[in-house]
């Protein structure tokens, strides 16, 4: 089998962001900032660190803010240069050089599987990454890089997974899987269920918003019927993929923050700010005096 290299990453970014209204009335949820960086940028940087050179963003509306963010900005760059703000100038310039970024549209919110299907022609016949921008993963080695390495070793689809104890598993796709000898992070997937009832969940292994998928997934998405929530579910398409190929769960190293949830967003803000060299020490001192 020819070893295929991962070059492309797909970002579904077409949600309405209703949980963050009114902030998301006129800007996409993916442009909300943790400290000083939009959610989508965390994901794009992670994909680039994993070796991706082409980023495909599936938007629903208001893609202008995202396009502008990753585009060059001559007026801003000239103003920063004139003021001698070299570090900021480099930060702004580097954004437009991160990767080739293309946009496609999901006209109707028909589910995660449907969003990924919108990228079919742009991805073509090669394995690719999927990153859900709400999931921010703070790790030593970027999570997607860990997963691309697992793909290189197995040449099979890889799903990020973490343990979610208790009824909260119903908010996730859930994996029924068995350990793989010799690699404590890898699990062979036997069955997948999207958002199971707690009592029906086959395990506490939840799918996290990072995937490496083989291109056959597109055929599978085209074949599935609407599932949980009446939506075309990526999880159901991966279940169908199991009839043709092996699929692995991957217990990544790192901490995931659910920035799609207000409390998760606040926690991520605090943890990421505390880790910042420029802000962390002063922020830690201030937090000590916050009346709790
Ligand atoms: C999606 C997937 C689900 C996965 C989750 C991870 O659900 O459908 O399988 O566990 O992302 O964040 P969503 O959160 O979009 O409802």
mmCIF file of C-alpha atoms and ligand atoms in Angstrom:
data_model
loop_
_atom_site.group_PDB
_atom_site.id
_atom_site.type_symbol
_atom_site.label_atom_id
_atom_site.label_comp_id
_atom_site.label_asym_id
_atom_site.label_seq_id
_atom_site.Cartn_x
_atom_site.Cartn_y
_atom_site.Cartn_z
ATOM 1 C CA UNK A 1 0.000 0.000 0.000
ATOM 2 C CA UNK A 2 1.299 3.478 -0.870
ATOM 3 C CA UNK A 3 1.790 5.520 2.297
ATOM 4 C CA UNK A 4 -0.304 8.652 1.967
ATOM 5 C CA UNK A 5 0.698 11.938 3.518
ATOM 6 C CA UNK A 6 -1.850 14.139 5.263
ATOM 7 C CA UNK A 7 -1.935 17.594 3.673
ATOM 8 C CA UNK A 8 -5.446 18.901 4.215
ATOM 9 C CA UNK A 9 -7.567 19.806 7.221
ATOM 10 C CA UNK A 10 -11.300 20.499 7.230
ATOM 11 C CA UNK A 11 -12.903 22.838 9.776
ATOM 12 C CA UNK A 12 -16.684 22.761 10.093
ATOM 13 C CA UNK A 13 -17.546 26.354 11.022
ATOM 14 C CA UNK A 14 -21.129 26.779 9.930
ATOM 15 C CA UNK A 15 -22.948 26.665 13.258
ATOM 16 C CA UNK A 16 -25.237 29.498 14.344
ATOM 17 C CA UNK A 17 -23.439 29.880 17.668
ATOM 18 C CA UNK A 18 -26.743 30.371 19.476
ATOM 19 C CA UNK A 19 -25.186 29.469 22.841
ATOM 20 C CA UNK A 20 -23.071 32.618 22.637
ATOM 21 C CA UNK A 21 -25.691 35.153 21.584
ATOM 22 C CA UNK A 22 -25.597 38.122 21.515
ATOM 23 C CA UNK A 23 -21.802 37.908 20.939
ATOM 24 C CA UNK A 24 -22.351 35.755 17.857
ATOM 25 C CA UNK A 25 -25.093 37.829 16.252
ATOM 26 C CA UNK A 26 -22.758 39.297 13.663
ATOM 27 C CA UNK A 27 -19.508 37.359 14.095
ATOM 28 C CA UNK A 28 -19.041 33.614 13.743
ATOM 29 C CA UNK A 29 -18.585 31.691 16.986
ATOM 30 C CA UNK A 30 -15.215 30.527 15.662
ATOM 31 C CA UNK A 31 -13.982 34.129 15.875
ATOM 32 C CA UNK A 32 -14.575 34.377 19.641
ATOM 33 C CA UNK A 33 -11.251 34.868 21.394
ATOM 34 C CA UNK A 34 -9.512 32.943 24.128
ATOM 35 C CA UNK A 35 -7.183 35.592 25.593
ATOM 36 C CA UNK A 36 -6.235 37.243 22.280
ATOM 37 C CA UNK A 37 -6.648 34.540 19.652
ATOM 38 C CA UNK A 38 -9.833 33.399 17.903
ATOM 39 C CA UNK A 39 -10.875 29.770 18.397
ATOM 40 C CA UNK A 40 -10.382 28.996 14.713
ATOM 41 C CA UNK A 41 -6.763 30.166 14.846
ATOM 42 C CA UNK A 42 -5.923 27.703 17.634
ATOM 43 C CA UNK A 43 -7.224 24.925 15.385
ATOM 44 C CA UNK A 44 -5.535 26.145 12.205
ATOM 45 C CA UNK A 45 -2.180 26.450 14.002
ATOM 46 C CA UNK A 46 -2.605 22.912 15.340
ATOM 47 C CA UNK A 47 -3.323 21.572 11.833
ATOM 48 C CA UNK A 48 -0.303 23.400 10.421
ATOM 49 C CA UNK A 49 1.868 21.984 13.225
ATOM 50 C CA UNK A 50 0.642 18.529 12.155
ATOM 51 C CA UNK A 51 1.944 19.130 8.625
ATOM 52 C CA UNK A 52 -1.218 20.378 6.891
ATOM 53 C CA UNK A 53 -0.664 22.924 4.135
ATOM 54 C CA UNK A 54 -4.238 23.356 2.970
ATOM 55 C CA UNK A 55 -7.043 24.406 5.281
ATOM 56 C CA UNK A 56 -10.653 24.021 4.182
ATOM 57 C CA UNK A 57 -13.137 26.011 6.254
ATOM 58 C CA UNK A 58 -16.804 25.084 5.829
ATOM 59 C CA UNK A 59 -18.784 28.189 6.691
ATOM 60 C CA UNK A 60 -22.478 28.899 6.819
ATOM 61 C CA UNK A 61 -22.620 32.655 6.929
ATOM 62 C CA UNK A 62 -20.472 35.586 7.858
ATOM 63 C CA UNK A 63 -17.272 34.071 6.597
ATOM 64 C CA UNK A 64 -15.933 37.611 6.001
ATOM 65 C CA UNK A 65 -14.473 37.965 9.510
ATOM 66 C CA UNK A 66 -12.615 34.647 9.158
ATOM 67 C CA UNK A 67 -11.382 35.470 5.658
ATOM 68 C CA UNK A 68 -10.111 38.853 6.799
ATOM 69 C CA UNK A 69 -8.435 37.297 9.815
ATOM 70 C CA UNK A 70 -6.294 34.965 7.697
ATOM 71 C CA UNK A 71 -5.727 37.504 4.890
ATOM 72 C CA UNK A 72 -3.014 40.142 4.583
ATOM 73 C CA UNK A 73 -3.953 43.549 5.920
ATOM 74 C CA UNK A 74 -1.874 46.249 4.175
ATOM 75 C CA UNK A 75 -3.254 49.242 6.117
ATOM 76 C CA UNK A 76 -2.817 47.630 9.522
ATOM 77 C CA UNK A 77 0.650 46.348 8.595
ATOM 78 C CA UNK A 78 1.711 49.815 7.358
ATOM 79 C CA UNK A 79 0.410 51.437 10.559
ATOM 80 C CA UNK A 80 2.252 48.951 12.790
ATOM 81 C CA UNK A 81 5.446 49.373 10.733
ATOM 82 C CA UNK A 82 5.217 53.173 10.988
ATOM 83 C CA UNK A 83 4.913 52.931 14.775
ATOM 84 C CA UNK A 84 7.828 50.507 14.979
ATOM 85 C CA UNK A 85 5.631 47.778 16.522
ATOM 86 C CA UNK A 86 7.724 44.982 15.059
ATOM 87 C CA UNK A 87 6.469 42.083 17.177
ATOM 88 C CA UNK A 88 2.817 42.845 16.458
ATOM 89 C CA UNK A 89 3.640 43.335 12.788
ATOM 90 C CA UNK A 90 5.188 39.858 12.659
ATOM 91 C CA UNK A 91 2.155 38.377 14.430
ATOM 92 C CA UNK A 92 -0.238 39.961 11.942
ATOM 93 C CA UNK A 93 1.887 39.070 8.904
ATOM 94 C CA UNK A 94 2.352 35.455 9.922
ATOM 95 C CA UNK A 95 -1.423 34.906 9.871
ATOM 96 C CA UNK A 96 -1.669 35.288 6.115
ATOM 97 C CA UNK A 97 1.279 32.955 5.607
ATOM 98 C CA UNK A 98 0.097 30.086 7.818
ATOM 99 C CA UNK A 99 -1.317 27.933 5.028
ATOM 100 C CA UNK A 100 -3.445 28.011 1.900
ATOM 101 C CA UNK A 101 -6.935 28.609 3.230
ATOM 102 C CA UNK A 102 -10.025 27.956 1.141
ATOM 103 C CA UNK A 103 -13.667 28.370 2.041
ATOM 104 C CA UNK A 104 -16.718 26.443 1.070
ATOM 105 C CA UNK A 105 -20.281 26.779 2.151
ATOM 106 C CA UNK A 106 -22.818 24.640 3.921
ATOM 107 C CA UNK A 107 -26.080 26.281 2.917
ATOM 108 C CA UNK A 108 -28.231 24.394 5.431
ATOM 109 C CA UNK A 109 -27.307 23.166 8.932
ATOM 110 C CA UNK A 110 -27.918 19.470 8.239
ATOM 111 C CA UNK A 111 -25.299 18.052 10.603
ATOM 112 C CA UNK A 112 -21.579 17.445 11.037
ATOM 113 C CA UNK A 113 -21.522 14.676 8.408
ATOM 114 C CA UNK A 114 -23.165 17.000 5.905
ATOM 115 C CA UNK A 115 -20.668 19.780 6.712
ATOM 116 C CA UNK A 116 -17.746 17.423 6.014
ATOM 117 C CA UNK A 117 -19.383 16.292 2.761
ATOM 118 C CA UNK A 118 -19.234 19.901 1.554
ATOM 119 C CA UNK A 119 -15.432 19.509 1.426
ATOM 120 C CA UNK A 120 -15.524 16.367 -0.760
ATOM 121 C CA UNK A 121 -14.240 17.939 -3.999
ATOM 122 C CA UNK A 122 -11.667 20.083 -2.205
ATOM 123 C CA UNK A 123 -10.240 17.102 -0.318
ATOM 124 C CA UNK A 124 -10.294 14.670 -3.245
ATOM 125 C CA UNK A 125 -8.997 11.129 -2.924
ATOM 126 C CA UNK A 126 -6.649 11.478 0.031
ATOM 127 C CA UNK A 127 -6.783 11.084 3.808
ATOM 128 C CA UNK A 128 -7.430 14.315 5.693
ATOM 129 C CA UNK A 129 -7.877 15.828 9.148
ATOM 130 C CA UNK A 130 -11.043 17.226 10.684
ATOM 131 C CA UNK A 131 -10.856 19.684 13.577
ATOM 132 C CA UNK A 132 -13.915 20.973 15.407
ATOM 133 C CA UNK A 133 -12.950 24.513 16.433
ATOM 134 C CA UNK A 134 -14.949 24.404 19.695
ATOM 135 C CA UNK A 135 -12.588 21.807 21.086
ATOM 136 C CA UNK A 136 -9.362 23.482 22.173
ATOM 137 C CA UNK A 137 -6.667 20.989 23.084
ATOM 138 C CA UNK A 138 -3.752 22.133 25.165
ATOM 139 C CA UNK A 139 -0.919 19.615 24.887
ATOM 140 C CA UNK A 140 2.845 19.264 24.705
ATOM 141 C CA UNK A 141 2.764 17.797 21.197
ATOM 142 C CA UNK A 142 -0.154 19.295 19.203
ATOM 143 C CA UNK A 143 -3.026 16.773 19.333
ATOM 144 C CA UNK A 144 -3.413 16.600 15.554
ATOM 145 C CA UNK A 145 0.302 15.873 15.174
ATOM 146 C CA UNK A 146 -0.041 12.952 17.609
ATOM 147 C CA UNK A 147 -2.940 11.664 15.518
ATOM 148 C CA UNK A 148 -1.209 12.074 12.159
ATOM 149 C CA UNK A 149 1.637 9.978 13.586
ATOM 150 C CA UNK A 150 -0.902 7.321 14.612
ATOM 151 C CA UNK A 151 -2.327 7.449 11.068
ATOM 152 C CA UNK A 152 1.131 7.029 9.572
ATOM 153 C CA UNK A 153 1.614 3.905 11.677
ATOM 154 C CA UNK A 154 -1.808 2.355 10.933
ATOM 155 C CA UNK A 155 -2.899 3.893 7.580
ATOM 156 C CA UNK A 156 -6.397 3.874 9.062
ATOM 157 C CA UNK A 157 -8.856 6.492 10.307
ATOM 158 C CA UNK A 158 -8.060 7.806 13.783
ATOM 159 C CA UNK A 159 -10.584 9.383 16.181
ATOM 160 C CA UNK A 160 -9.454 11.417 19.177
ATOM 161 C CA UNK A 161 -10.984 10.084 22.355
ATOM 162 C CA UNK A 162 -11.149 10.920 26.033
ATOM 163 C CA UNK A 163 -12.909 9.368 29.001
ATOM 164 C CA UNK A 164 -16.133 11.108 30.002
ATOM 165 C CA UNK A 165 -17.563 9.610 33.155
ATOM 166 C CA UNK A 166 -21.273 9.653 33.943
ATOM 167 C CA UNK A 167 -24.338 10.927 32.078
ATOM 168 C CA UNK A 168 -22.348 13.617 30.211
ATOM 169 C CA UNK A 169 -21.379 10.874 27.705
ATOM 170 C CA UNK A 170 -24.797 11.585 26.111
ATOM 171 C CA UNK A 171 -23.338 14.807 24.686
ATOM 172 C CA UNK A 172 -20.771 12.905 22.624
ATOM 173 C CA UNK A 173 -20.176 10.208 20.088
ATOM 174 C CA UNK A 174 -19.237 7.077 22.022
ATOM 175 C CA UNK A 175 -16.796 4.298 21.103
ATOM 176 C CA UNK A 176 -17.082 0.606 21.777
ATOM 177 C CA UNK A 177 -13.455 -0.410 21.412
ATOM 178 C CA UNK A 178 -10.707 -2.799 22.456
ATOM 179 C CA UNK A 179 -7.093 -2.009 23.418
ATOM 180 C CA UNK A 180 -4.320 -2.460 20.856
ATOM 181 C CA UNK A 181 -1.319 -4.430 22.139
ATOM 182 C CA UNK A 182 1.879 -2.410 22.206
ATOM 183 C CA UNK A 183 0.292 1.053 22.053
ATOM 184 C CA UNK A 184 -1.540 2.165 25.191
ATOM 185 C CA UNK A 185 -3.050 5.172 23.391
ATOM 186 C CA UNK A 186 -4.604 3.209 20.523
ATOM 187 C CA UNK A 187 -7.938 1.351 20.607
ATOM 188 C CA UNK A 188 -9.574 -0.611 17.820
ATOM 189 C CA UNK A 189 -13.112 0.634 17.270
ATOM 190 C CA UNK A 190 -15.813 -2.034 17.035
ATOM 191 C CA UNK A 191 -18.922 0.162 17.101
ATOM 192 C CA UNK A 192 -19.866 3.827 17.427
ATOM 193 C CA UNK A 193 -22.997 5.467 18.817
ATOM 194 C CA UNK A 194 -23.767 9.169 18.502
ATOM 195 C CA UNK A 195 -25.098 10.779 21.693
ATOM 196 C CA UNK A 196 -26.282 7.581 23.393
ATOM 197 C CA UNK A 197 -28.478 7.583 26.477
ATOM 198 C CA UNK A 198 -26.228 7.065 29.511
ATOM 199 C CA UNK A 199 -27.694 3.585 30.100
ATOM 200 C CA UNK A 200 -27.050 2.577 26.466
ATOM 201 C CA UNK A 201 -23.498 3.963 26.185
ATOM 202 C CA UNK A 202 -21.113 1.110 25.328
ATOM 203 C CA UNK A 203 -18.243 2.745 27.262
ATOM 204 C CA UNK A 204 -16.996 6.041 28.688
ATOM 205 C CA UNK A 205 -14.773 6.605 25.608
ATOM 206 C CA UNK A 206 -16.088 9.792 24.015
ATOM 207 C CA UNK A 207 -15.121 11.083 20.584
ATOM 208 C CA UNK A 208 -13.302 14.412 20.834
ATOM 209 C CA UNK A 209 -13.313 16.936 17.993
ATOM 210 C CA UNK A 210 -10.235 15.701 16.117
ATOM 211 C CA UNK A 211 -10.278 13.095 13.346
ATOM 212 C CA UNK A 212 -8.006 11.714 10.646
ATOM 213 C CA UNK A 213 -10.276 10.173 8.008
ATOM 214 C CA UNK A 214 -9.729 8.161 4.856
ATOM 215 C CA UNK A 215 -11.487 9.525 1.756
ATOM 216 C CA UNK A 216 -13.967 6.625 1.652
ATOM 217 C CA UNK A 217 -15.794 8.513 4.414
ATOM 218 C CA UNK A 218 -17.430 10.718 1.763
ATOM 219 C CA UNK A 219 -19.172 7.718 0.158
ATOM 220 C CA UNK A 220 -20.247 6.603 3.602
ATOM 221 C CA UNK A 221 -21.726 10.018 4.461
ATOM 222 C CA UNK A 222 -23.628 9.946 1.182
ATOM 223 C CA UNK A 223 -25.129 6.618 2.228
ATOM 224 C CA UNK A 224 -26.254 7.402 5.790
ATOM 225 C CA UNK A 225 -29.706 8.524 6.834
ATOM 226 C CA UNK A 226 -30.315 11.338 9.330
ATOM 227 C CA UNK A 227 -29.455 10.090 12.830
ATOM 228 C CA UNK A 228 -29.334 11.696 16.297
ATOM 229 C CA UNK A 229 -31.125 15.066 16.308
ATOM 230 C CA UNK A 230 -32.362 14.426 12.745
ATOM 231 C CA UNK A 231 -28.899 15.350 11.423
ATOM 232 C CA UNK A 232 -26.484 13.611 9.054
ATOM 233 C CA UNK A 233 -23.995 12.370 11.624
ATOM 234 C CA UNK A 234 -20.291 11.857 10.965
ATOM 235 C CA UNK A 235 -20.338 9.176 13.678
ATOM 236 C CA UNK A 236 -22.888 7.118 11.688
ATOM 237 C CA UNK A 237 -20.739 7.403 8.552
ATOM 238 C CA UNK A 238 -17.698 6.166 10.513
ATOM 239 C CA UNK A 239 -19.803 3.229 11.744
ATOM 240 C CA UNK A 240 -20.519 2.418 8.059
ATOM 241 C CA UNK A 241 -16.794 2.789 7.269
ATOM 242 C CA UNK A 242 -16.076 -0.036 9.730
ATOM 243 C CA UNK A 243 -17.507 -2.518 7.224
ATOM 244 C CA UNK A 244 -14.653 -1.678 4.844
ATOM 245 C CA UNK A 245 -11.688 -0.549 6.957
ATOM 246 C CA UNK A 246 -10.274 -0.560 10.446
ATOM 247 C CA UNK A 247 -10.816 2.554 12.550
ATOM 248 C CA UNK A 248 -8.907 3.440 15.721
ATOM 249 C CA UNK A 249 -9.663 5.550 18.749
ATOM 250 C CA UNK A 250 -6.703 7.535 20.065
ATOM 251 C CA UNK A 251 -6.300 8.603 23.683
ATOM 252 C CA UNK A 252 -4.427 11.862 23.089
ATOM 253 C CA UNK A 253 -2.008 13.490 25.499
ATOM 254 C CA UNK A 254 -3.365 16.865 26.554
ATOM 255 C CA UNK A 255 -6.281 18.723 28.108
ATOM 256 C CA UNK A 256 -9.398 19.463 26.118
ATOM 257 C CA UNK A 257 -11.466 22.560 26.756
ATOM 258 C CA UNK A 258 -15.021 22.742 25.452
ATOM 259 C CA UNK A 259 -14.995 26.338 24.293
ATOM 260 C CA UNK A 260 -18.421 25.860 22.709
ATOM 261 C CA UNK A 261 -19.898 26.013 26.198
ATOM 262 C CA UNK A 262 -19.863 29.198 28.292
ATOM 263 C CA UNK A 263 -18.406 27.584 31.408
ATOM 264 C CA UNK A 264 -15.866 25.657 29.303
ATOM 265 C CA UNK A 265 -14.952 28.887 27.534
ATOM 266 C CA UNK A 266 -14.319 30.647 30.860
ATOM 267 C CA UNK A 267 -12.209 27.757 32.156
ATOM 268 C CA UNK A 268 -10.161 27.730 28.946
ATOM 269 C CA UNK A 269 -9.631 31.492 29.185
ATOM 270 C CA UNK A 270 -8.333 31.226 32.750
ATOM 271 C CA UNK A 271 -6.084 28.226 32.104
ATOM 272 C CA UNK A 272 -4.595 29.601 28.890
ATOM 273 C CA UNK A 273 -4.076 33.060 30.405
ATOM 274 C CA UNK A 274 -2.294 31.550 33.424
ATOM 275 C CA UNK A 275 0.102 29.768 31.066
ATOM 276 C CA UNK A 276 1.016 32.933 29.196
ATOM 277 C CA UNK A 277 4.452 34.299 29.992
ATOM 278 C CA UNK A 278 3.355 37.910 29.450
ATOM 279 C CA UNK A 279 0.094 37.700 31.435
ATOM 280 C CA UNK A 280 0.292 34.651 33.666
ATOM 281 C CA UNK A 281 2.197 36.007 36.694
ATOM 282 C CA UNK A 282 0.113 39.176 37.044
ATOM 283 C CA UNK A 283 -3.132 37.301 36.386
ATOM 284 C CA UNK A 284 -2.260 34.675 39.032
ATOM 285 C CA UNK A 285 -1.565 37.428 41.600
ATOM 286 C CA UNK A 286 -4.871 39.118 40.803
ATOM 287 C CA UNK A 287 -6.820 35.853 40.985
ATOM 288 C CA UNK A 288 -5.506 35.239 44.523
ATOM 289 C CA UNK A 289 -7.450 38.265 45.683
ATOM 290 C CA UNK A 290 -10.703 37.547 43.906
ATOM 291 C CA UNK A 291 -13.328 37.016 46.609
ATOM 292 C CA UNK A 292 -14.713 33.471 46.172
HETATM 293 C C1 LIG B 1 -19.741 16.398 17.621
HETATM 294 C C2 LIG B 1 -19.774 14.922 17.210
HETATM 295 C C3 LIG B 1 -19.626 14.031 18.437
HETATM 296 C C4 LIG B 1 -18.350 14.403 19.186
HETATM 297 C C5 LIG B 1 -18.332 15.906 19.526
HETATM 298 C C6 LIG B 1 -16.977 16.296 20.099
HETATM 299 O O1 LIG B 1 -20.892 16.668 18.387
HETATM 300 O O2 LIG B 1 -21.004 14.660 16.537
HETATM 301 O O3 LIG B 1 -19.563 12.690 18.033
HETATM 302 O O4 LIG B 1 -18.265 13.640 20.365
HETATM 303 O O5 LIG B 1 -18.569 16.700 18.355
HETATM 304 O O6 LIG B 1 -16.939 17.632 20.466
HETATM 305 P P1 LIG B 1 -21.399 18.171 18.677
HETATM 306 O O7 LIG B 1 -20.613 18.653 19.835
HETATM 307 O O8 LIG B 1 -21.144 18.964 17.435
HETATM 308 O O9 LIG B 1 -22.860 18.045 18.995
#
